[in-house]
Tab-separated table of C-alpha atoms and ligand atoms in Angstrom:
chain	number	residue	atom	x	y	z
A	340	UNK	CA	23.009	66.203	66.967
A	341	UNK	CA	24.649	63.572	64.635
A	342	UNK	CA	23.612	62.029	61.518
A	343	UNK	CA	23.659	58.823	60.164
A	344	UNK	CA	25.355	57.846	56.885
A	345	UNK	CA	26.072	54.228	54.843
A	346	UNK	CA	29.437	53.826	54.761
A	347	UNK	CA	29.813	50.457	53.247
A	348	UNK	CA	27.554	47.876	50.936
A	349	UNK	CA	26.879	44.362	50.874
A	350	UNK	CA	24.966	41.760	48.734
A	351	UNK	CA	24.236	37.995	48.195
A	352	UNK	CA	23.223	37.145	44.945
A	353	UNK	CA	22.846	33.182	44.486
A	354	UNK	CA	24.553	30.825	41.887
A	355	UNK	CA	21.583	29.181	40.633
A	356	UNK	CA	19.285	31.382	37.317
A	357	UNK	CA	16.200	30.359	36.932
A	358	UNK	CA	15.437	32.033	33.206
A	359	UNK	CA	11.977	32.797	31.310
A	360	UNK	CA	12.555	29.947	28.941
A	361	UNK	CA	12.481	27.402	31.809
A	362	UNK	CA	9.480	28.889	33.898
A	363	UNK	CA	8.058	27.829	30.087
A	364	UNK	CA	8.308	24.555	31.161
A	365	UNK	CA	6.273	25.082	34.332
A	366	UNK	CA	3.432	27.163	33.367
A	367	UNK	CA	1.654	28.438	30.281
A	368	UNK	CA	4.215	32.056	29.555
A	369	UNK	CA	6.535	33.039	27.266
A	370	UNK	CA	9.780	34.852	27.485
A	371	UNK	CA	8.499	37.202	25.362
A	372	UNK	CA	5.067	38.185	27.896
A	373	UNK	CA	7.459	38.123	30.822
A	374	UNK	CA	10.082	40.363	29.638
A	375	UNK	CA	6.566	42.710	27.659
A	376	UNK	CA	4.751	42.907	30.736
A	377	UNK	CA	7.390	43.360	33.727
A	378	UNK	CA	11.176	43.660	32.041
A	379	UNK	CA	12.108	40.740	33.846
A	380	UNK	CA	14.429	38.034	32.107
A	381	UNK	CA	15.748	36.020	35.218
A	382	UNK	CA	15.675	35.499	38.740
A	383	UNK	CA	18.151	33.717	41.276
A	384	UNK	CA	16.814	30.840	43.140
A	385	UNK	CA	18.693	29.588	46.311
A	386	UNK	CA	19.805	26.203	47.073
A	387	UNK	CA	16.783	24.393	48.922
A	388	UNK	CA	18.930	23.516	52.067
A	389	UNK	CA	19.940	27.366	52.483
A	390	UNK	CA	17.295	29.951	54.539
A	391	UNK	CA	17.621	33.792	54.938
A	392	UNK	CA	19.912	34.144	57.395
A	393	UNK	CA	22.827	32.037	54.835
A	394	UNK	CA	22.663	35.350	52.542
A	395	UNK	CA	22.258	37.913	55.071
A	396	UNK	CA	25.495	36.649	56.146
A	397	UNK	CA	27.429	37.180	52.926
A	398	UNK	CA	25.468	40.350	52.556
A	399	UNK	CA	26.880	41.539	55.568
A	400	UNK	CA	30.721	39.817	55.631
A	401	UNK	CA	30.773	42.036	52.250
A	402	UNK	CA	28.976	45.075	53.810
A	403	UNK	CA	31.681	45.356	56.902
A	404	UNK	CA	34.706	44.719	54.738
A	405	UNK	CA	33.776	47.589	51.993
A	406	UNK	CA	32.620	50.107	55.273
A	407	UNK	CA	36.470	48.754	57.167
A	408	UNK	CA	34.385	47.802	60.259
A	409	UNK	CA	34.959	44.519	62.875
A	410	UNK	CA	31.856	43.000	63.507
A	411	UNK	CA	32.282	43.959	67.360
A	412	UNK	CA	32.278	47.496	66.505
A	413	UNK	CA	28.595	46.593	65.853
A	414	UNK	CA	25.724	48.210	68.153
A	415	UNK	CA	22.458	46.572	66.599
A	416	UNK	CA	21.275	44.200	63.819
A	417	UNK	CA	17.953	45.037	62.166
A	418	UNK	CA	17.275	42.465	59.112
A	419	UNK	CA	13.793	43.824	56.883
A	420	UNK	CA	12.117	40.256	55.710
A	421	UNK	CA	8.897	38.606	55.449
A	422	UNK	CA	10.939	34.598	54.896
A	423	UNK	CA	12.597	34.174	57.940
A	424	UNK	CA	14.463	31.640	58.706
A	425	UNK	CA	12.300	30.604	61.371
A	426	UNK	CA	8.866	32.366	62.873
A	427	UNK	CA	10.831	33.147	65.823
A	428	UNK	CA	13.577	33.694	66.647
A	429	UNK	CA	14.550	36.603	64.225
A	430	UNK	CA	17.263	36.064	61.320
A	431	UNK	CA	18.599	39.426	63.103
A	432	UNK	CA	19.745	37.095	66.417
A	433	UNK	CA	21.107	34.111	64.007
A	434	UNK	CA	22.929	37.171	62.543
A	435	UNK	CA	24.415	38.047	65.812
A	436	UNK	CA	25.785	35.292	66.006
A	437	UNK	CA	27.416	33.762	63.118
A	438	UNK	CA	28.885	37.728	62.432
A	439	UNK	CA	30.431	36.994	66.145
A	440	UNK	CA	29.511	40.569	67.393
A	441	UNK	CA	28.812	41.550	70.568
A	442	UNK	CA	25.813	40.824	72.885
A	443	UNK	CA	24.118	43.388	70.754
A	444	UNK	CA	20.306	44.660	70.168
A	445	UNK	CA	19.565	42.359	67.310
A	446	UNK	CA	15.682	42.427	65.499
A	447	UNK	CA	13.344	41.952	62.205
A	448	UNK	CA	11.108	43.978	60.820
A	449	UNK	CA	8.416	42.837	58.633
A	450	UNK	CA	7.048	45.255	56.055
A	451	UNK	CA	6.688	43.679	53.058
A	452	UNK	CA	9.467	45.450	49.875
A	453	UNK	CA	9.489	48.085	51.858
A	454	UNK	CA	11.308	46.251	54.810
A	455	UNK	CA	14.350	47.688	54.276
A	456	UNK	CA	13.000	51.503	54.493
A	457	UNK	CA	11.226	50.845	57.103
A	458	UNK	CA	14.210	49.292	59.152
A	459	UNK	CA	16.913	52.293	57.706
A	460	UNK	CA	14.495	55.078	59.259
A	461	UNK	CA	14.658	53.172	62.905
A	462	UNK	CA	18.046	52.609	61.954
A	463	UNK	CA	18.917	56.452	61.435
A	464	UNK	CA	16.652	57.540	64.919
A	465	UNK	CA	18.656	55.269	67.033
A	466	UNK	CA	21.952	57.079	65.459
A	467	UNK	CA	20.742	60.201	65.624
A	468	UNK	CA	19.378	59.703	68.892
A	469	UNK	CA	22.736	58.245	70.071
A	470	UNK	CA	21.881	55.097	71.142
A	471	UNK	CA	24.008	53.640	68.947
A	472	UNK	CA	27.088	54.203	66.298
A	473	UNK	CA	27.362	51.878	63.620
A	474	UNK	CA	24.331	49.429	62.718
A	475	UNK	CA	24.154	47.017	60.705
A	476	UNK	CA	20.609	47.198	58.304
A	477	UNK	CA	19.635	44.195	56.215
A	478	UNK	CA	17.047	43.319	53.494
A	479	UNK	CA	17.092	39.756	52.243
A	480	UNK	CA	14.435	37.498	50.804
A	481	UNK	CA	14.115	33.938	50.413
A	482	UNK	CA	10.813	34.588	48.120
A	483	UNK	CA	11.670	31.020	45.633
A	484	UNK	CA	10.349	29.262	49.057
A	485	UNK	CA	7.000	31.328	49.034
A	486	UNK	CA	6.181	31.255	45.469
A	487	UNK	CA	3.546	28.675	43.872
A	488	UNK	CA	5.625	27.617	40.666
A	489	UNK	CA	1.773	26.686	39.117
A	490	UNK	CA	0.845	30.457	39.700
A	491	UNK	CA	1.954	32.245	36.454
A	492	UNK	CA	0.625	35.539	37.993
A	493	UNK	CA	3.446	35.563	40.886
A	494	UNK	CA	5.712	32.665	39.879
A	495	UNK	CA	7.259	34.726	36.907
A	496	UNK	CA	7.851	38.176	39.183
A	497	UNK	CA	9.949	36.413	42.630
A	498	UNK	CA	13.383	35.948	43.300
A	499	UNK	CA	16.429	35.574	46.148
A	500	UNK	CA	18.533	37.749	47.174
A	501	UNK	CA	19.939	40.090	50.568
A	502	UNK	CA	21.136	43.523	50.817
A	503	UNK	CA	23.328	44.935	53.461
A	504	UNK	CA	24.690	48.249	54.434
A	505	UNK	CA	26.870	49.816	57.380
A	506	UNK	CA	24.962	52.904	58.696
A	507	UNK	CA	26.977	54.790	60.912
A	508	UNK	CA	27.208	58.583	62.819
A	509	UNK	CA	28.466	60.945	60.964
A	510	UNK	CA	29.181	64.834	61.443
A	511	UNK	CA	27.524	65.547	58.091
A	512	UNK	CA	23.865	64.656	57.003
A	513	UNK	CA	23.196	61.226	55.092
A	514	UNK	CA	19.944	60.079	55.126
A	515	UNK	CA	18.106	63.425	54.457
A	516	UNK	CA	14.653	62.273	54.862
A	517	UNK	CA	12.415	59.043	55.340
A	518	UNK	CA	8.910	59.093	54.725
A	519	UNK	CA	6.758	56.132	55.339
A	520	UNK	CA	2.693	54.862	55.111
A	521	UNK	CA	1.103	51.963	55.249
A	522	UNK	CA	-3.075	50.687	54.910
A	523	UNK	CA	-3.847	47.643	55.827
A	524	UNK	CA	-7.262	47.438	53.947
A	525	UNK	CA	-5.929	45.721	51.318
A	526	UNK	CA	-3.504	43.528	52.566
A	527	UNK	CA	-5.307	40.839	51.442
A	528	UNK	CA	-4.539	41.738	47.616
A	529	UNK	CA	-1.215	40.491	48.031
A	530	UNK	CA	-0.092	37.932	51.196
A	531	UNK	CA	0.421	35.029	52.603
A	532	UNK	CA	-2.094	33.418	53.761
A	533	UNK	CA	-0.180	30.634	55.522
A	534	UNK	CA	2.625	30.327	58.361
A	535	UNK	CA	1.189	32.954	61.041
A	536	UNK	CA	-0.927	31.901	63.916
A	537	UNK	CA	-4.389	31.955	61.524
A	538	UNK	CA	-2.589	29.436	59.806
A	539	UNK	CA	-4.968	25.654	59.906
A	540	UNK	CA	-2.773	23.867	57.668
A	541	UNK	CA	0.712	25.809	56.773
A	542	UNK	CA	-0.143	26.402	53.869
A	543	UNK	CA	1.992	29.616	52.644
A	544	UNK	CA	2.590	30.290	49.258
A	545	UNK	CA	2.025	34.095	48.450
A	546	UNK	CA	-1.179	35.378	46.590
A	547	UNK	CA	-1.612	38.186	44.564
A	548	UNK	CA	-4.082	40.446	42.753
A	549	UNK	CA	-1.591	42.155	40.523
A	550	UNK	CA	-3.646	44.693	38.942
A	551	UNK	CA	-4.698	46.196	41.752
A	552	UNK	CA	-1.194	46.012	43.026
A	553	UNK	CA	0.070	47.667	40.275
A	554	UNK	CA	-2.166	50.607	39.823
A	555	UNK	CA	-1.894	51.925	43.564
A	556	UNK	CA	2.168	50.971	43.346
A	557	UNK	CA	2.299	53.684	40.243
A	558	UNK	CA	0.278	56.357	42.299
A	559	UNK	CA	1.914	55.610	45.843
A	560	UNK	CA	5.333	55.674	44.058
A	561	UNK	CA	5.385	58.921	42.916
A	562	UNK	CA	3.231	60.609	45.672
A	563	UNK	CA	5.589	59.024	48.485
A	564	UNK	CA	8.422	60.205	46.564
A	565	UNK	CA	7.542	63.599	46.023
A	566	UNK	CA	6.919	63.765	50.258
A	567	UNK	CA	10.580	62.254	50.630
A	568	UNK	CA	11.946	64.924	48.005
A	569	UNK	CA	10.127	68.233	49.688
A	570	UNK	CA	11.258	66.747	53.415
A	571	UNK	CA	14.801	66.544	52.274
A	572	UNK	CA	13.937	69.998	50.889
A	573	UNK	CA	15.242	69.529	47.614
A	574	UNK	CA	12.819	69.215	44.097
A	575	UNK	CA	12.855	66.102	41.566
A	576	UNK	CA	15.322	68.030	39.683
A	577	UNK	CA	18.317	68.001	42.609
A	578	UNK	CA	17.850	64.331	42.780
A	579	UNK	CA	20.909	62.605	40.842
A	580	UNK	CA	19.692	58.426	40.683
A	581	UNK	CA	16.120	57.547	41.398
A	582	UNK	CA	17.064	53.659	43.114
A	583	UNK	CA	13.098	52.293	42.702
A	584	UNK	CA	12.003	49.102	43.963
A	585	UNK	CA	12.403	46.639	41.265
A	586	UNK	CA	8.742	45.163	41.047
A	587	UNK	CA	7.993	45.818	37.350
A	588	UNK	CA	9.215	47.700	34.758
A	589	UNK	CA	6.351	49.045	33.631
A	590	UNK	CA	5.899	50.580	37.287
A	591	UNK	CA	9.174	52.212	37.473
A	592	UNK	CA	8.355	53.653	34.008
A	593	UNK	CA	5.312	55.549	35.243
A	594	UNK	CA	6.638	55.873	38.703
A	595	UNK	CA	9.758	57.525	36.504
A	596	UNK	CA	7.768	59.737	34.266
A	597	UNK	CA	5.308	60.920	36.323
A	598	UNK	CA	8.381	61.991	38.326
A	599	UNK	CA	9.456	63.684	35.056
A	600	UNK	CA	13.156	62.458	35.633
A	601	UNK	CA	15.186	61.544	32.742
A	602	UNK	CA	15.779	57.731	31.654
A	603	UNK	CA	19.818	58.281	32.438
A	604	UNK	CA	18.564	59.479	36.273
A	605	UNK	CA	16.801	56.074	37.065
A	606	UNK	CA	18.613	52.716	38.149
A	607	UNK	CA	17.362	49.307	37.247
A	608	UNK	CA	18.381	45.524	37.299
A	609	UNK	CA	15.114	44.219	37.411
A	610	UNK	CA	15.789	41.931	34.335
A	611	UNK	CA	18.438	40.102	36.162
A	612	UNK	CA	16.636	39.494	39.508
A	613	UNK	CA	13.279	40.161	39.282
A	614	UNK	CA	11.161	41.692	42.411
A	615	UNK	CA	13.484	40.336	45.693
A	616	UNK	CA	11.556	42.348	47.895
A	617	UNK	CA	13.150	44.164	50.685
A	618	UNK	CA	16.567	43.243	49.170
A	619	UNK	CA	15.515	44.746	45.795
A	620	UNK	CA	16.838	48.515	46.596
A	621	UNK	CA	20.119	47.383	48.504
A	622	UNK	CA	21.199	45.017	45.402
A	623	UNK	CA	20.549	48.090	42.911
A	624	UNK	CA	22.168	50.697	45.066
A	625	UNK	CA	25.380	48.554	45.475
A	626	UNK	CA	25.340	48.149	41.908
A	627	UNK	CA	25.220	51.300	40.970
A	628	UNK	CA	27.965	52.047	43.275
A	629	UNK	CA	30.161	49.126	41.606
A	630	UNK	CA	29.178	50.648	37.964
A	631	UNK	CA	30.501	54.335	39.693
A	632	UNK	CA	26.943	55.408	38.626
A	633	UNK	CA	27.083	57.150	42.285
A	634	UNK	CA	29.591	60.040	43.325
A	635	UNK	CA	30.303	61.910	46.695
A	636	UNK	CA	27.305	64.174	47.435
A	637	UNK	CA	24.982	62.733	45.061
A	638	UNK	CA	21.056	62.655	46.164
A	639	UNK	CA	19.739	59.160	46.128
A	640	UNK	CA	15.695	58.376	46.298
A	641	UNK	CA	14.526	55.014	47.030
A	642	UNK	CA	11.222	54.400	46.910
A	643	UNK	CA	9.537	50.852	47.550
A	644	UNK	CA	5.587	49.782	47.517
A	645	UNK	CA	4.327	46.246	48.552
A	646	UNK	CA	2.633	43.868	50.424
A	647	UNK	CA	0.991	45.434	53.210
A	648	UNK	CA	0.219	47.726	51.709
A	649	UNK	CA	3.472	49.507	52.924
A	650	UNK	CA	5.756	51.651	51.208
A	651	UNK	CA	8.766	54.107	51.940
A	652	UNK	CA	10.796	56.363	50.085
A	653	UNK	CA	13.999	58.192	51.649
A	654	UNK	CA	16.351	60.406	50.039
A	655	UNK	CA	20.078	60.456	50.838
A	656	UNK	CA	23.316	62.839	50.391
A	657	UNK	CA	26.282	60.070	49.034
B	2153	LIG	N1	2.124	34.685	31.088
B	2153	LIG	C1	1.228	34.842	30.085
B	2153	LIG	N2	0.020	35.433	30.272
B	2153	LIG	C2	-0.271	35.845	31.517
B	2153	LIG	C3	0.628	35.702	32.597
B	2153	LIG	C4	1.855	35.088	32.347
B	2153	LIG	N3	2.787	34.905	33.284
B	2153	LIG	N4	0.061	36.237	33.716
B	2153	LIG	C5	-1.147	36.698	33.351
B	2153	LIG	N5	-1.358	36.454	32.019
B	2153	LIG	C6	-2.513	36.795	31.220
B	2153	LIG	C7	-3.790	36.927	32.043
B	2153	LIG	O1	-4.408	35.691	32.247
B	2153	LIG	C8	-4.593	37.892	31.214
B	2153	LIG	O2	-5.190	37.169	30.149
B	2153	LIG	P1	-6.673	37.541	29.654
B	2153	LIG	O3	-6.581	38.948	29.127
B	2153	LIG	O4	-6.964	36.507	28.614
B	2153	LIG	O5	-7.560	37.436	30.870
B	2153	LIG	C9	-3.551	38.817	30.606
B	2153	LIG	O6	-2.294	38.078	30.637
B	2153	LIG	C10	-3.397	40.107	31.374
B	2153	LIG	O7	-3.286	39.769	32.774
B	2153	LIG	P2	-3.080	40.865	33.877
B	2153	LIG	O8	-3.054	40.218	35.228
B	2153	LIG	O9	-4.052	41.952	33.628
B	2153	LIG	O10	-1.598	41.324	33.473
B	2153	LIG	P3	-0.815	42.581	33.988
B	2153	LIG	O11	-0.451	43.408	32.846
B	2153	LIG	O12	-1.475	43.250	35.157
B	2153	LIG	O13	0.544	41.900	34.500
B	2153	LIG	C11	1.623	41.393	36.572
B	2153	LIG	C12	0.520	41.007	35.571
B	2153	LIG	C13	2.942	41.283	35.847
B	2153	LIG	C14	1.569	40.449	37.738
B	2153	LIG	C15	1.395	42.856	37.024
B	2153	LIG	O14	0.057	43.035	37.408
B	2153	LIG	C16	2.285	43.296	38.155
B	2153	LIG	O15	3.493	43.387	38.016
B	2153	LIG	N6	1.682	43.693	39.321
B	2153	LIG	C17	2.372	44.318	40.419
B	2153	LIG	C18	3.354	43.448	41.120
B	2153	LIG	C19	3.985	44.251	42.250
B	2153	LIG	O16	4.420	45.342	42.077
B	2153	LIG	N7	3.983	43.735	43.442
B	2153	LIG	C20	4.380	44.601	44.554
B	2153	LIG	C21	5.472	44.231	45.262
B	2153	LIG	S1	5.592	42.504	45.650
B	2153	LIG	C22	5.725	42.362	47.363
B	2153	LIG	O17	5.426	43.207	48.118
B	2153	LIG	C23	6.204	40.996	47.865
């Protein structure tokens, strides 16, 4: 049997900032609740006439140069996102395209932050399996186009961004284990109402009950990881850099103590980008990697929670 590995990491990060100080000027906040209550300080917004697909595609130019692959050495395309492009067809297919690869499998996956999880353990069966060598995996949100800029109770937490990585077969384990859950009884504590075929009038900006959000993400966080960390058979202490989803800081504390691993052990950006949803693990991980905060045969745990509810956590050997 083989096993699958990332050999190479890709984001998109856009130009624009949108700070704390201006979402001031859009509803009643302050810098100083924002940055209190989640750690955030700024988000990137993308240009209005660019979708998904525009920074899946840097994501992934950047993800095949640092792995040295050719785009036609590509076997499949699976892009994690909830703001496609369109409702159909899939970024994954405009993907295909633009990245001129073969006539490959190409696909999206919709699970809410934890998109890209979800899409790296199919990702890792189909190279195990051996249908397929080198994939390319994707997380990338267009979440600006979602949020209600009158909502202070989302509007301050969004931003845009895409992840990409090169997972590939590999004679020596990688992803060690992947361990996912979902419940859809509360899915209506944080969705979109708007856009799918319920949809009367299109209207789609993203709701949320964030309390309610934020006390299961603390428990899920920690119980999900601890599954991830006992299937890769290893305990909290082998684990080297705890890559969290970047939803609040205040959840990623608890999610971090309750995991009783040290401040140095845990990875976060969130002030820079805020919560980018299934991008938000791929941008940290390939910043850690650029800040050499990773080294050859480190463990890794990610662990994401969100809309869905759906979450995944997934420990892997650098
Ligand atoms: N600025 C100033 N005051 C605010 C703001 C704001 N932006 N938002 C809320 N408040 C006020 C409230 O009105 C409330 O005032 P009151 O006490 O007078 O009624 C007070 O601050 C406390 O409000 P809470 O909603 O209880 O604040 P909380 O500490 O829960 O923080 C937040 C809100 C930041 C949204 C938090 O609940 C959170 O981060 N939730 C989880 C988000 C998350 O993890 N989402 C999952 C992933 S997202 C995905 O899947 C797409």
């Amino acid at each position: 049997m083989s096993f699958a590995k990332i050999s190479g990491t890709g984001i998109y990060i856009p130009d624009k900032i949108l700070s704390n100080k201006d979402l001031e000027a859009l509803v009643d906040t302050s810098d100083e609740w924002i940055k209190a209550r989640t750690g955030i300080s700024e988000r990137r917004i993308l240009d209005k006439d660019k979708a998904t697909s525009d920074m899946c595609y840097e994501a992934c130019v950047q993800a095949l140069k640092n792995s040295h692959t050719d785009p036609k050495e590509i076997d499949g395309i699976i892009v994690g996102t909830v703001t496609p492009d369109y409702m159909t067809p899939s970024v994954a297919c405009l993907l295909q395209d633009r990245l001129d690869t073969r006539k490959i499998f190409a696909f999206d996956l919709s699970a809410g932050c934890a998109g890209f999880i979800y899409c790296l353990n199919v990702a890792k069966a189909l190279i195990e399996n051996g249908q397929a060598k080198k994939l390319l995996v994707v997380g990338s949100e267009n979440l600006s186009k979602i949020t209600d800029y009158k909502d202070r109770g989302t509007c301050i937490l969004f931003g845009d961004g895409a992840g990409a990585v090169v997972l590939e077969e590999s004679d020596e384990p990688g992803i060690l284990s992947v361990c996912l859950g979902a419940s859809g009884k509360e899915a209506e504590l944080l969705y979109t109402p708007g856009g799918g075929s319920k949809d009367p009038n299109g209207y789609r900006f993203l709701k949320m009950e964030g309390k309610e959000v934020f006390k299961e993400a603390v428990k899920v966080i920690q119980s999900n990881s601890l599954e991830a960390i006992e299937s890769a058979n290893l305990n909290p202490n082998d684990i080297d850099l705890f890559i969290p989803h970047q939803a609040n800081m205040r959840i990623i504390e608890a999610a971090r103590e309750r995991l009783d691993l040290p401040l140095e052990k845990c990875y976060v950006n969130i002030e820079r980008y805020g919560n980018t949803s299934s991008a938000s693990v791929l941008l940290a991980l390939h910043e850690a990697l650029n800040e050499s905060k990773i080294k050859k045969g480190d463990n890794i745990l990610f662990s994401v929670f969100g809309a869905g509810f759906a979450w995944g956590s997934a420990v892997i050997k650098w």
